[in-house]
Each structure stands twice: as C-alpha cells, then as structure tokens.
Amino acid sequence: MSVIALKTEIPGPNSRALMARREAAVARGPYNATPIFVKEGRGATLVDVDGNRLIDFAGGIGCLNVGHANESVVRAATGQLQSFTHGCFHVTPYESYVSLAERMNALVPGDFPKKTLFVNSGAEAVENAVKVARAATGRPAVLAFEDGFHGRTLLAMSLTSKVHPYKAGFGPFAPEIYRAPYGYCYRCSYNLAYPACGLHCVDVLEDVFRRYVEAKQVAAVIAEPVLGEGGFVVPPRDWLPRLRELTARHGILLIADEVQTGFGRTGKQWAVEHSGVVPDILIAAKSIAGGLPLASITGRADVMDAAGVGGLGSTFGGNPVSVAAAHAVLDELGTGQLFARAGGIGRAVQARVARWLERFPILGDVRGLGAMWGLELVRDPATREPAKDETTALAKACYERGLVTITAGTYGNVVRTLMPLVITDDELAEGLDVLEAALAALGR
Ligand SMILES: Cc1ncc(COP(=O)(O)O)c(C=O)c1O
C-alpha cells in the first residue's frame, strides 16, 4: 500500500490563508469540495499552493478526461489566442465553429441529418435543448427524473431533482415540468427487484400521462444515461431502450444529457452507445474542450431548425478558443486509446472495490460504467440508511492524504470517480490505496 508523500499537512498554510480570503471576498454559494488551492495541474495530478503533489480523482468535476494542461489542447488554444480571441459567431462567423459542428453531427448517433449549436455551459445546453424541443413540437411540458441533475439556471434548476442545496429558496420554478423515478435499482421507489420488476419505473410513465400531464403536451423527456450528481447510478441496460420506445410511441423527443457521461467517460464517446439508443437531441459539455467552457446541443436537423433565426445563441457561445480546444480533444479521442483506457480504469477500480465490499460493510452499493464509478455508503446494509456524514468524512480523509475526490447523491452519500483518463497505472493504484486507507480510517 503506497502513501502519497506530502510536504505539509493538508490544507497547508498557503491554502488556509487563501481560504480565509475566499471566505471574506467570495459569495458562499459556490461550494468547495476541498479547502485546497491549486497552483498547477498535469495529467491526473495537481500541485497545490503549498507544493503538495495530489492525485486527482475529480478532474474538475469531469471536465478533464484528456488530462490537466493537455499538450494538444494548450497548443490549440494558444494558437487560437494568438490569431483572434473573439469575434462572436453572430457577428463574424469562423470556420472552426462550423467544422466542429460537422464533427459533432457525425459523432452523435443517428442515421439522419443533424445540426449543432454551441453554448457556454451544461445548463445553457439544457435550456437550449428544451427551447428547440418546444419549438419543434409545439408542446410545453418536459419530463425529468428523480435524482437527475441538469444545472443551476432557472429552467435547468427546475429540471434538477435535489432540493438542498440546488433549489431551496430559489423558487418559483419554471412551469410544466413533471418527474418520475429513475432506474435506480438500489433505491427502487417501488421496492421491486430487477429484472423481475419488468422495468415498472418506465411503464409508470403511462400513469404519469394519465394522472399529471397528457402525453400530447409533452415536448421532451430529458435523461442522463448514467446519473451524475444524483449518485452515479447506472440504470439497467434495457432502461434507456424502453424509454426510447415509450417516447417514440407518444411523439415525445428524447434528450440525452451527456454533460457528465460524454467524451469517453464511460469507455465510449457517448454513454448512449452502450445501449444503442438514438436520442433526438444530445447535449454535451464538461470534457468537450479539455477544461475550457463550451457545450453543445446536437439534434435532428428539423428539430434544431425549429427555432427561428436569432432565437438561439449567446455572445460567447462557441468562442473560438474553446472551439479550437474541442477540436484538439476530438483529435485525441479519435485514436480510441482513451476509450480503452476508461475501460481499463473501470476494471481496475472494480477489482479493488470488490475486495472492499467484503471488508467494509459501510459500502452499500458500488456500481459503474467505464471510468465512472460510484461507491454508495450506508450506515446499515439492511436498512440502507444513507451515511452522509461518513461520506463527507471519507472525502476529507482522502484529501488530507493527498487524493482529491468529490461526493454525489441526493443523500450526499456517494463517492464518485472522475479521474482524468490519462491517469497512469501507478497514479491510479496510489489513489485507490488512499481511498482504501481512508475507508479503513472510518472504522466501519
Ligand atoms: C448531467 C449534467 N447536466 C448538466 C449539468 C450542468 O452543467 P454546468 O455546470 O456546466 O452548467 C451538469 C453539471 O454537473 C451535469 O452533470
């Protein structure tokens, strides 16, 4: 078992001094998963302002699949900065935006003409996906899932499930949003077990259409192929295909929110590829531009074109520096090596975690797809009472030992892995050793 050699205790004196300034100067709303201030990042490691080298299992919340300061991304962004930094696509368009849209149209599943729009963030992508879905169908309602997360702007927040801290105090919310349980088998809303349940959680949508909203009024269903913030929940393999069937039957558009799952995280370009489902609209963000702000909405050409000229866009949306970075990311992913690596990371995590399950009863459920693994902590395996405080303590024990992790879940009781896919075998083993030591330190 390796131990990460640290120069100071964590947080070190420089981080502590900066945290005092942060608390005085910055709104308390943006949470900090760790009290560590970063100075440099390379690949899957960070150096903090006290000179400590840390292993990064959080990847800037999944934005760094190609690694911190990826050389091709830095080269592409720097080259673009020296050429022109901004012109606004609405004023003087540029070729790189169009060619990136062409690449996205080719990459997103679906044997039909597609078009793409670029914006700045995942939430903005969600907003625009709903706008085009409403414009294309003439229907007002949107159906989202319990435990789903879609962002913090008004419409995205309204689609998001978790109340604290995302919604409490921020109403009134956007209207015409309906919700149903996700395929979260460990916490099945109907106390059923898969596969005997026959995917009752999808069938129940017919009941939603009877009890809450007419199917003909529903423009779109928005779903994460694997829940991200909601706790890294991997639904049964046939959950998304069944949802696709149901939406098609009612003329409802399916929006796949691949903001967290996309760009290789699950071992494929898109998580929907695991089930072969073809959504009408697919949105991406996070790792799309190697850490620079960019998001995309790609969909059926007729759906995307339902919004009139001037109805979509933003000043910075698809800014040329982020677009150049995204081209570099796609070049890198195009080799397929990082997809294979995501699978390798997942297998390594799974092998370790399998041993932990026997040793640490606090691990109620572990699940994953590719390099996207979640460890759900419970006080009692029988009652499945969420172990939120213990999960917070685990994350703290990790960063104090030099491993950056983040938590997730409606109950705040899941540790999730979002390490850059360029992580080396040694770094991965080091990080898992720390996680194991931190679990042992919980004494449960
Ligand atoms: C699935 C999903 N959708 C949307 C968002 C919102 O993205 P952003 O924070 O870039 O607005 C997130 C962010 O975590 C996400 O995980």
Coordinates of C-alpha atoms and ligand atoms in Angstrom, one line a residue:
M1 CA 0.0 0.0 0.0
S2 CA 1.6 3.3 -1.1
V3 CA 1.2 6.6 0.7
I4 CA 1.4 9.9 -1.0
A5 CA 4.4 11.9 0.3
L6 CA 3.2 15.4 1.3
K7 CA 5.2 18.5 2.1
T8 CA 2.7 20.0 4.5
E9 CA -0.4 18.9 6.3
I10 CA -3.5 19.5 4.0
P11 CA -4.7 22.1 3.8
G12 CA -1.3 23.7 4.1
P13 CA -0.7 27.3 5.4
N14 CA -1.0 28.9 2.0
S15 CA -4.3 27.2 1.2
R16 CA -5.6 28.1 4.6
A17 CA -4.6 31.8 4.1
L18 CA -6.3 31.8 0.7
M19 CA -9.4 30.2 2.2
A20 CA -9.7 33.0 4.7
R21 CA -9.6 35.5 1.8
R22 CA -12.1 33.4 -0.2
E23 CA -14.5 33.4 2.7
A24 CA -14.3 37.2 3.0
A25 CA -14.4 38.0 -0.7
V26 CA -16.4 35.3 -2.5
A27 CA -20.1 34.5 -2.1
R28 CA -20.6 31.4 0.0
G29 CA -22.9 29.9 -2.6
P30 CA -20.2 28.1 -4.7
Y31 CA -19.2 25.1 -2.6
N32 CA -15.6 23.9 -2.3
A33 CA -15.2 20.1 -2.3
T34 CA -11.7 20.6 -0.8
P35 CA -10.0 23.5 1.0
I36 CA -7.0 23.1 -1.3
F37 CA -5.9 25.9 -3.6
V38 CA -4.3 24.7 -6.8
K39 CA -1.2 26.0 -8.5
E40 CA -0.6 23.6 -11.3
G41 CA -2.2 20.6 -13.0
R42 CA -0.7 18.0 -15.3
G43 CA -2.3 14.8 -16.5
A44 CA -4.0 13.4 -13.4
T45 CA -2.0 15.2 -10.8
L46 CA -2.2 18.6 -9.2
V47 CA 0.3 20.7 -7.2
D48 CA -1.2 22.9 -4.5
V49 CA 0.0 26.3 -3.4
D50 CA 2.0 24.6 -0.6
G51 CA 3.9 22.4 -3.0
N52 CA 2.0 19.2 -2.3
R53 CA 1.5 16.8 -5.2
L54 CA -2.1 15.4 -5.2
I55 CA -3.8 12.7 -7.2
D56 CA -6.9 13.9 -8.9
F57 CA -10.0 11.6 -8.9
A58 CA -12.3 14.6 -9.5
G59 CA -11.0 16.0 -12.8
G60 CA -12.6 19.4 -12.3
I61 CA -15.9 17.5 -11.9
G62 CA -15.4 15.5 -15.1
C63 CA -14.1 18.2 -17.4
L64 CA -10.6 16.8 -17.8
N65 CA -10.9 13.4 -19.5
V66 CA -7.9 14.3 -21.6
G67 CA -6.0 15.5 -18.5
H68 CA -4.9 18.7 -16.9
A69 CA -3.0 21.0 -19.3
N70 CA -3.2 18.5 -22.1
E71 CA -0.5 19.5 -24.6
S72 CA -2.6 19.4 -27.7
V73 CA -5.4 21.4 -26.0
V74 CA -2.9 24.0 -24.8
R75 CA -1.3 24.2 -28.2
A76 CA -4.6 24.6 -30.0
A77 CA -5.9 27.2 -27.5
T78 CA -2.7 29.2 -27.5
G79 CA -2.6 29.2 -31.3
Q80 CA -6.2 30.5 -31.5
L81 CA -5.5 33.2 -28.8
Q82 CA -2.7 34.5 -31.0
S83 CA -4.9 34.5 -34.1
F84 CA -8.1 36.1 -32.7
T85 CA -9.7 35.7 -29.3
H86 CA -13.3 36.6 -30.0
G87 CA -15.4 37.9 -32.8
C88 CA -18.8 36.5 -31.8
F89 CA -20.3 33.8 -34.1
H90 CA -23.3 36.1 -34.6
V91 CA -21.2 38.9 -36.0
T92 CA -18.3 37.5 -37.9
P93 CA -18.5 33.6 -38.1
Y94 CA -15.4 31.5 -38.3
E95 CA -14.7 28.1 -40.0
S96 CA -13.7 26.3 -36.8
Y97 CA -17.2 26.6 -35.3
V98 CA -18.7 25.1 -38.5
S99 CA -16.2 22.3 -38.8
L100 CA -16.7 21.4 -35.1
A101 CA -20.4 21.3 -35.7
E102 CA -19.8 19.0 -38.6
R103 CA -17.7 16.7 -36.4
M104 CA -20.3 16.6 -33.7
N105 CA -23.1 15.8 -36.2
A106 CA -21.0 12.9 -37.5
L107 CA -20.2 11.7 -33.9
V108 CA -23.6 11.8 -32.4
P109 CA -25.6 8.6 -33.0
G110 CA -28.5 8.7 -35.5
D111 CA -28.7 8.0 -39.2
F112 CA -30.4 11.2 -40.1
P113 CA -29.3 14.8 -40.8
K114 CA -28.2 16.6 -37.7
K115 CA -27.3 20.2 -36.7
T116 CA -25.4 21.6 -33.7
L117 CA -25.4 24.7 -31.6
F118 CA -22.5 25.7 -29.2
V119 CA -23.1 27.5 -25.9
N120 CA -21.0 28.0 -22.8
S121 CA -22.1 25.6 -20.1
G122 CA -24.1 22.4 -19.4
A123 CA -27.0 24.4 -18.0
E124 CA -27.2 26.6 -21.1
A125 CA -27.2 23.5 -23.3
V126 CA -30.1 22.1 -21.3
E127 CA -32.0 25.3 -21.7
N128 CA -31.5 25.4 -25.4
A129 CA -32.4 21.7 -25.9
V130 CA -35.7 22.4 -24.2
K131 CA -36.2 25.5 -26.3
V132 CA -35.8 23.7 -29.6
A133 CA -37.9 20.7 -28.4
R134 CA -40.7 23.1 -27.5
A135 CA -40.4 25.0 -30.8
A136 CA -40.3 21.7 -32.8
T137 CA -43.2 20.0 -31.1
G138 CA -45.4 23.0 -30.1
R139 CA -45.8 21.2 -26.8
P140 CA -45.0 22.9 -23.4
A141 CA -44.1 20.1 -20.9
V142 CA -40.9 18.4 -20.1
L143 CA -40.4 15.2 -18.1
A144 CA -37.3 14.8 -16.0
F145 CA -36.2 12.2 -13.5
E146 CA -35.9 11.9 -9.7
D147 CA -32.3 12.3 -8.7
G148 CA -31.5 13.9 -12.1
F149 CA -29.2 17.0 -12.3
H150 CA -29.3 19.4 -15.1
G151 CA -27.7 22.6 -13.8
R152 CA -28.4 25.7 -11.9
T153 CA -30.0 28.2 -14.2
L154 CA -33.8 28.7 -13.8
L155 CA -35.0 26.1 -16.2
A156 CA -32.1 23.7 -15.6
M157 CA -32.6 24.1 -11.8
S158 CA -36.3 23.4 -12.2
L159 CA -35.5 20.2 -14.1
T160 CA -33.0 19.2 -11.4
S161 CA -34.4 17.0 -8.7
K162 CA -32.4 17.5 -5.5
V163 CA -33.9 20.3 -3.4
H164 CA -31.0 21.1 -1.0
P165 CA -28.8 22.9 -2.0
Y166 CA -29.9 23.4 -5.6
K167 CA -33.5 24.6 -5.3
A168 CA -34.2 25.5 -1.7
G169 CA -35.2 29.2 -1.5
F170 CA -34.9 29.8 -5.3
G171 CA -38.5 29.3 -6.4
P172 CA -40.8 29.9 -8.2
F173 CA -39.6 27.3 -10.7
A174 CA -40.2 27.0 -14.4
P175 CA -43.7 25.6 -15.1
E176 CA -44.7 22.4 -17.0
I177 CA -42.0 20.2 -15.5
Y178 CA -43.0 16.6 -14.5
R179 CA -41.0 14.0 -12.8
A180 CA -40.8 10.2 -12.5
P181 CA -38.4 7.8 -10.7
Y182 CA -35.1 6.9 -12.5
G183 CA -33.9 3.3 -12.9
Y184 CA -32.2 3.4 -9.5
C185 CA -32.4 -0.2 -8.5
Y186 CA -30.6 0.1 -5.2
R187 CA -33.3 2.5 -4.0
C188 CA -36.2 1.4 -6.1
S189 CA -39.2 3.6 -5.5
Y190 CA -41.5 0.6 -5.9
N191 CA -39.5 -1.8 -3.7
L192 CA -39.1 -4.1 -6.7
A193 CA -36.1 -6.0 -7.9
Y194 CA -34.7 -6.1 -11.4
P195 CA -35.3 -7.9 -13.7
A196 CA -38.5 -9.3 -12.1
C197 CA -39.9 -5.8 -11.9
G198 CA -40.2 -5.7 -15.7
L199 CA -39.0 -2.1 -15.6
H200 CA -42.1 -0.9 -13.8
C201 CA -40.3 2.5 -13.4
V202 CA -40.6 3.1 -17.2
D203 CA -44.1 1.7 -17.5
V204 CA -45.2 4.1 -14.8
L205 CA -44.8 7.0 -17.2
E206 CA -48.0 5.9 -18.8
D207 CA -49.6 6.6 -15.5
V208 CA -47.9 10.0 -15.3
F209 CA -49.6 10.7 -18.7
R210 CA -52.9 9.7 -17.1
R211 CA -52.6 11.4 -13.8
Y212 CA -50.5 14.5 -14.3
V213 CA -50.0 15.6 -17.9
E214 CA -51.3 14.5 -21.3
A215 CA -48.6 12.8 -23.4
K216 CA -49.6 15.1 -26.3
Q217 CA -48.5 18.0 -24.2
V218 CA -45.0 16.6 -23.5
A219 CA -42.3 18.0 -25.8
A220 CA -39.4 16.0 -24.4
V221 CA -38.1 13.6 -21.8
I222 CA -34.6 14.6 -20.6
A223 CA -32.5 11.8 -19.1
E224 CA -28.9 11.2 -18.1
P225 CA -27.8 7.8 -19.4
V226 CA -26.0 7.4 -16.0
L227 CA -26.9 9.7 -13.2
G228 CA -24.1 12.0 -12.4
E229 CA -24.6 14.4 -9.4
G230 CA -27.6 12.1 -8.5
G231 CA -25.2 9.4 -7.4
F232 CA -23.5 7.7 -10.4
V233 CA -26.5 5.4 -10.8
V234 CA -26.2 3.0 -13.8
P235 CA -29.7 2.0 -14.8
P236 CA -30.5 -1.5 -16.1
R237 CA -29.3 -2.0 -19.7
D238 CA -32.8 -2.0 -21.1
W239 CA -34.0 1.1 -19.2
L240 CA -33.0 3.6 -21.9
P241 CA -34.2 1.5 -24.8
R242 CA -37.6 1.1 -23.1
L243 CA -37.7 4.8 -22.5
R244 CA -36.8 5.4 -26.2
E245 CA -39.7 3.1 -27.2
L246 CA -42.2 4.9 -25.0
T247 CA -41.1 8.4 -26.1
A248 CA -41.3 7.4 -29.8
R249 CA -44.8 6.0 -29.2
H250 CA -46.0 9.3 -28.0
G251 CA -44.1 11.6 -30.4
I252 CA -42.0 12.9 -27.4
L253 CA -38.4 13.9 -28.1
L254 CA -35.7 12.2 -26.1
I255 CA -32.9 14.5 -24.9
A256 CA -29.8 12.6 -23.7
D257 CA -28.0 14.8 -21.2
E258 CA -24.4 13.5 -21.7
V259 CA -22.8 16.5 -20.0
Q260 CA -21.1 14.3 -17.4
T261 CA -21.2 10.9 -19.2
G262 CA -19.9 12.1 -22.6
F263 CA -16.5 12.3 -24.2
G264 CA -15.2 8.9 -23.2
R265 CA -16.0 8.8 -19.5
T266 CA -17.9 5.5 -19.8
G267 CA -15.5 3.9 -22.3
K268 CA -17.3 5.1 -25.4
Q269 CA -17.7 8.6 -26.9
W270 CA -21.3 8.6 -25.6
A271 CA -22.9 6.6 -22.8
V272 CA -26.0 6.0 -25.0
E273 CA -23.8 3.9 -27.3
H274 CA -23.8 1.1 -24.6
S275 CA -27.5 0.5 -25.3
G276 CA -27.6 1.6 -28.9
V277 CA -30.3 4.2 -28.1
V278 CA -30.5 7.1 -30.6
P279 CA -31.8 10.3 -28.9
D280 CA -33.4 13.1 -30.8
I281 CA -31.1 15.6 -29.1
L282 CA -27.8 15.0 -27.3
I283 CA -26.2 17.6 -25.2
A284 CA -22.5 17.6 -24.1
A285 CA -20.3 19.9 -22.1
K286 CA -17.7 19.4 -19.3
S287 CA -14.8 17.4 -21.1
I288 CA -15.7 18.7 -24.6
A289 CA -12.9 21.3 -24.6
G290 CA -10.3 19.9 -22.2
G291 CA -11.3 22.3 -19.3
L292 CA -12.4 25.3 -21.3
P293 CA -16.0 26.5 -21.2
L294 CA -18.0 25.0 -24.1
A295 CA -21.2 23.0 -24.5
S296 CA -23.0 21.5 -27.5
I297 CA -26.6 20.7 -28.5
T298 CA -26.8 18.3 -31.4
G299 CA -30.1 17.1 -32.7
R300 CA -32.2 16.2 -35.7
A301 CA -31.8 19.0 -38.2
D302 CA -35.6 19.6 -38.4
V303 CA -35.8 19.9 -34.6
M304 CA -32.7 22.2 -34.3
D305 CA -34.0 24.4 -37.1
A306 CA -37.4 24.8 -35.5
A307 CA -36.1 27.8 -33.6
G308 CA -36.1 30.9 -35.8
V309 CA -33.1 33.0 -36.8
G310 CA -31.9 35.0 -33.8
G311 CA -33.8 32.7 -31.4
L312 CA -30.7 30.8 -30.3
G313 CA -27.1 31.7 -29.4
S314 CA -25.2 33.9 -27.0
T315 CA -22.3 36.4 -27.1
F316 CA -19.6 33.9 -26.0
G317 CA -21.3 30.6 -27.2
G318 CA -18.8 28.6 -29.2
N319 CA -16.0 31.1 -28.6
P320 CA -13.0 30.3 -30.9
V321 CA -10.6 29.4 -28.1
S322 CA -12.8 26.8 -26.6
V323 CA -13.7 25.6 -30.1
A324 CA -10.0 25.1 -31.0
A325 CA -9.5 23.2 -27.8
A326 CA -12.5 21.0 -28.6
H327 CA -11.0 20.1 -32.0
A328 CA -7.9 19.0 -30.2
V329 CA -9.9 16.9 -27.7
L330 CA -11.7 15.2 -30.6
D331 CA -8.4 14.5 -32.3
E332 CA -7.1 12.9 -29.1
L333 CA -10.3 10.8 -28.6
G334 CA -10.3 9.9 -32.2
T335 CA -7.5 7.4 -31.7
G336 CA -9.7 5.4 -29.4
Q337 CA -7.0 4.9 -26.8
L338 CA -8.7 6.9 -24.1
F339 CA -11.9 4.9 -24.6
A340 CA -10.0 1.8 -24.0
R341 CA -8.2 3.4 -21.0
A342 CA -11.6 4.3 -19.5
G343 CA -12.5 0.6 -19.6
G344 CA -9.1 -0.3 -18.1
I345 CA -9.6 2.2 -15.3
G346 CA -13.1 0.8 -14.6
R347 CA -11.8 -2.7 -14.4
A348 CA -9.0 -1.7 -12.0
V349 CA -11.5 0.2 -9.8
Q350 CA -13.9 -2.7 -9.9
A351 CA -11.3 -5.3 -8.9
R352 CA -10.2 -3.2 -5.9
V353 CA -13.7 -2.3 -4.8
A354 CA -14.9 -6.0 -5.0
R355 CA -12.4 -6.7 -2.2
W356 CA -13.5 -3.7 -0.2
L357 CA -17.1 -4.9 -0.3
E358 CA -16.2 -7.8 2.0
R359 CA -14.1 -5.7 4.3
F360 CA -16.1 -2.5 4.7
P361 CA -19.8 -3.1 5.5
I362 CA -20.4 0.7 5.1
L363 CA -20.2 0.1 1.3
G364 CA -23.8 -0.5 0.5
D365 CA -23.6 -0.4 -3.3
V366 CA -20.8 0.0 -5.8
R367 CA -21.6 0.5 -9.5
G368 CA -20.0 1.9 -12.6
L369 CA -19.7 2.1 -16.3
G370 CA -16.3 2.6 -17.8
A371 CA -14.3 5.0 -15.6
M372 CA -17.5 6.4 -13.9
W373 CA -17.7 4.6 -10.6
G374 CA -19.8 5.4 -7.5
L375 CA -19.4 4.0 -4.0
E376 CA -22.7 4.4 -2.0
L377 CA -22.1 4.5 1.7
V378 CA -24.8 3.3 4.2
R379 CA -25.0 3.1 7.9
D380 CA -26.6 -0.3 7.8
P381 CA -26.7 -2.6 4.8
A382 CA -30.1 -3.9 5.8
T383 CA -31.9 -0.5 6.2
R384 CA -29.7 1.2 3.6
E385 CA -29.7 4.4 5.7
P386 CA -27.5 6.9 3.8
A387 CA -24.2 7.6 5.5
K388 CA -23.8 11.2 4.6
D389 CA -21.6 12.4 7.4
E390 CA -19.3 9.3 6.9
T391 CA -19.1 10.1 3.2
T392 CA -18.1 13.7 4.0
A393 CA -15.5 12.3 6.5
L394 CA -14.2 9.9 3.8
A395 CA -13.7 12.7 1.3
K396 CA -11.8 14.7 4.0
A397 CA -9.7 11.7 4.9
C398 CA -8.8 11.3 1.2
Y399 CA -7.7 14.9 0.6
E400 CA -5.8 15.0 3.9
R401 CA -3.9 12.1 2.4
G402 CA -3.4 13.7 -1.0
L403 CA -6.3 12.4 -3.0
V404 CA -8.9 14.8 -4.4
T405 CA -12.4 13.2 -4.6
I406 CA -15.9 14.5 -4.8
T407 CA -19.2 13.2 -3.5
A408 CA -22.6 12.9 -5.1
G409 CA -26.1 11.6 -4.5
T410 CA -29.4 13.0 -3.4
Y411 CA -28.4 11.9 0.2
G412 CA -24.8 13.1 -0.3
N413 CA -23.6 9.5 0.4
V414 CA -21.8 8.6 -2.8
V415 CA -18.1 9.0 -3.7
R416 CA -17.6 9.2 -7.4
T417 CA -14.6 8.7 -9.7
L418 CA -13.9 11.3 -12.4
M419 CA -10.2 10.9 -12.7
P420 CA -8.6 12.1 -16.0
L421 CA -8.4 9.2 -18.4
V422 CA -4.7 9.8 -18.9
I423 CA -4.0 8.7 -15.3
T424 CA -1.1 6.2 -15.1
D425 CA -1.4 2.8 -13.6
D426 CA 0.8 3.9 -10.7
E427 CA -1.2 7.0 -10.0
L428 CA -4.4 5.0 -10.2
A429 CA -3.0 2.5 -7.7
E430 CA -1.8 5.3 -5.4
G431 CA -5.2 6.9 -5.5
L432 CA -7.0 3.7 -4.7
D433 CA -4.6 3.0 -1.9
V434 CA -5.5 6.3 -0.4
L435 CA -9.2 5.6 -0.8
E436 CA -8.7 2.2 0.9
A437 CA -6.8 3.8 3.8
A438 CA -9.5 6.5 4.2
L439 CA -12.2 3.8 4.3
A440 CA -10.2 1.9 6.9
A441 CA -9.8 5.1 8.9
L442 CA -13.6 5.4 9.1
G443 CA -13.5 2.2 11.2
R444 CA -16.7 0.8 9.7
Ligands
LIG1 C1 -25.7 15.8 -16.3 C2 -25.4 17.3 -16.1 N1 -26.2 18.1 -16.8 C3 -26.0 19.5 -16.7 C4 -25.0 20.0 -15.9 C5 -24.8 21.5 -15.7 O1 -23.6 21.8 -16.3 P1 -22.9 23.2 -15.9 O2 -22.4 23.1 -14.5 O3 -21.8 23.3 -17.0 O4 -23.9 24.2 -16.1 C6 -24.2 19.1 -15.1 C7 -23.2 19.6 -14.2 O5 -22.7 18.9 -13.4 C8 -24.4 17.7 -15.3 O6 -23.7 16.8 -14.6

